[in-house]
Tab-separated table of C-alpha atoms in Angstrom:
chain	number	residue	atom	x	y	z
A	1247	MET	CA	65.581	175.836	72.762
A	1248	LYS	CA	68.838	177.822	71.853
A	1249	LEU	CA	68.441	181.662	72.129
A	1250	LEU	CA	70.602	184.153	70.424
A	1251	THR	CA	71.094	187.819	71.474
A	1252	ALA	CA	70.869	190.530	69.042
A	1253	LYS	CA	74.706	190.846	68.859
A	1254	GLN	CA	75.010	187.028	68.081
A	1255	LEU	CA	72.306	187.151	65.382
A	1256	SER	CA	73.764	190.052	63.810
A	1257	LEU	CA	77.000	188.328	63.328
A	1258	VAL	CA	75.222	185.099	62.230
A	1259	LEU	CA	73.263	187.078	59.484
A	1260	GLY	CA	76.055	189.415	58.730
A	1261	ILE	CA	73.983	192.698	59.479
A	1262	PRO	CA	74.321	195.318	61.837
A	1263	GLU	CA	72.621	195.290	65.263
A	1264	GLY	CA	70.736	198.677	64.158
A	1265	THR	CA	69.211	196.726	61.358
A	1266	LEU	CA	67.602	194.171	63.647
A	1267	ARG	CA	66.536	196.978	65.973
A	1268	TYR	CA	64.954	198.580	62.895
A	1269	TRP	CA	63.164	195.311	61.863
A	1270	ARG	CA	61.680	194.924	65.240
A	1271	ASN	CA	60.319	198.382	65.356
A	1272	VAL	CA	58.670	198.004	61.894
A	1273	GLY	CA	57.397	194.342	62.207
A	1274	LEU	CA	60.026	192.869	60.028
A	1275	GLY	CA	62.759	190.218	60.412
A	1276	PRO	CA	62.670	186.938	62.573
A	1277	VAL	CA	60.467	186.614	65.730
A	1278	TRP	CA	61.943	187.803	68.985
A	1279	HIS	CA	61.382	187.550	72.502
A	1280	LYS	CA	61.875	189.996	75.203
A	1281	LEU	CA	62.849	188.027	78.372
A	1282	GLU	CA	63.695	189.970	81.592
A	1283	GLY	CA	64.435	193.264	79.305
A	1284	SER	CA	66.806	191.598	76.881
A	1285	ILE	CA	65.943	190.836	73.365
A	1286	ARG	CA	66.508	187.170	72.177
A	1287	TYR	CA	65.954	185.316	69.112
A	1288	ASP	CA	65.133	181.433	68.943
A	1289	VAL	CA	67.486	179.800	66.357
A	1290	ARG	CA	64.408	177.932	65.127
A	1291	ASP	CA	62.667	181.138	64.380
A	1292	VAL	CA	65.596	182.580	62.639
A	1293	GLU	CA	65.909	179.313	60.478
A	1294	VAL	CA	62.261	179.705	59.387
A	1295	TYR	CA	62.838	183.405	58.800
A	1296	VAL	CA	65.872	182.721	56.443
A	1297	GLU	CA	64.207	179.916	54.666
A	1298	SER	CA	61.014	182.085	53.901
A	1299	SER	CA	63.315	184.885	52.773
A	1300	ARG	CA	64.830	182.481	49.991
A	1301	ARG	CA	64.458	183.917	46.615
A	1302	ILE	CA	65.293	182.140	43.251
A	1303	PRO	CA	67.564	184.479	41.069
A	1304	SER	CA	66.249	183.485	37.575
A	1305	VAL	CA	63.748	181.376	35.655
A	1306	ARG	CA	66.650	179.094	34.593
A	1307	ALA	CA	67.563	178.469	38.269
A	1308	TYR	CA	63.931	178.012	39.158
A	1309	MET	CA	63.631	175.335	36.549
A	1310	GLU	CA	67.011	173.619	37.447
A	1311	GLU	CA	65.825	173.622	41.170
A	1312	ARG	CA	62.472	172.342	40.238
A	1313	ASN	CA	63.792	169.479	38.094
A	1314	GLY	CA	66.423	168.599	40.674
A	1315	SER	CA	69.412	169.228	38.405
A	1316	LEU	CA	71.666	171.904	40.071
């Protein structure tokens, strides 16, 4: 299991650490763990979160993706 700090994850996702803090407070974002007072994110949980946040930008893109012709 590979764990990331909030700082590391903010760099990976390109968002401020404050956004991660806000997400934790309101129940958004990837699953997190508190280990000995430190917040950590499992890379696998982050991957699941990113994949579940995926959006298709248009009907055409959806059809192309669905039909396998990108």
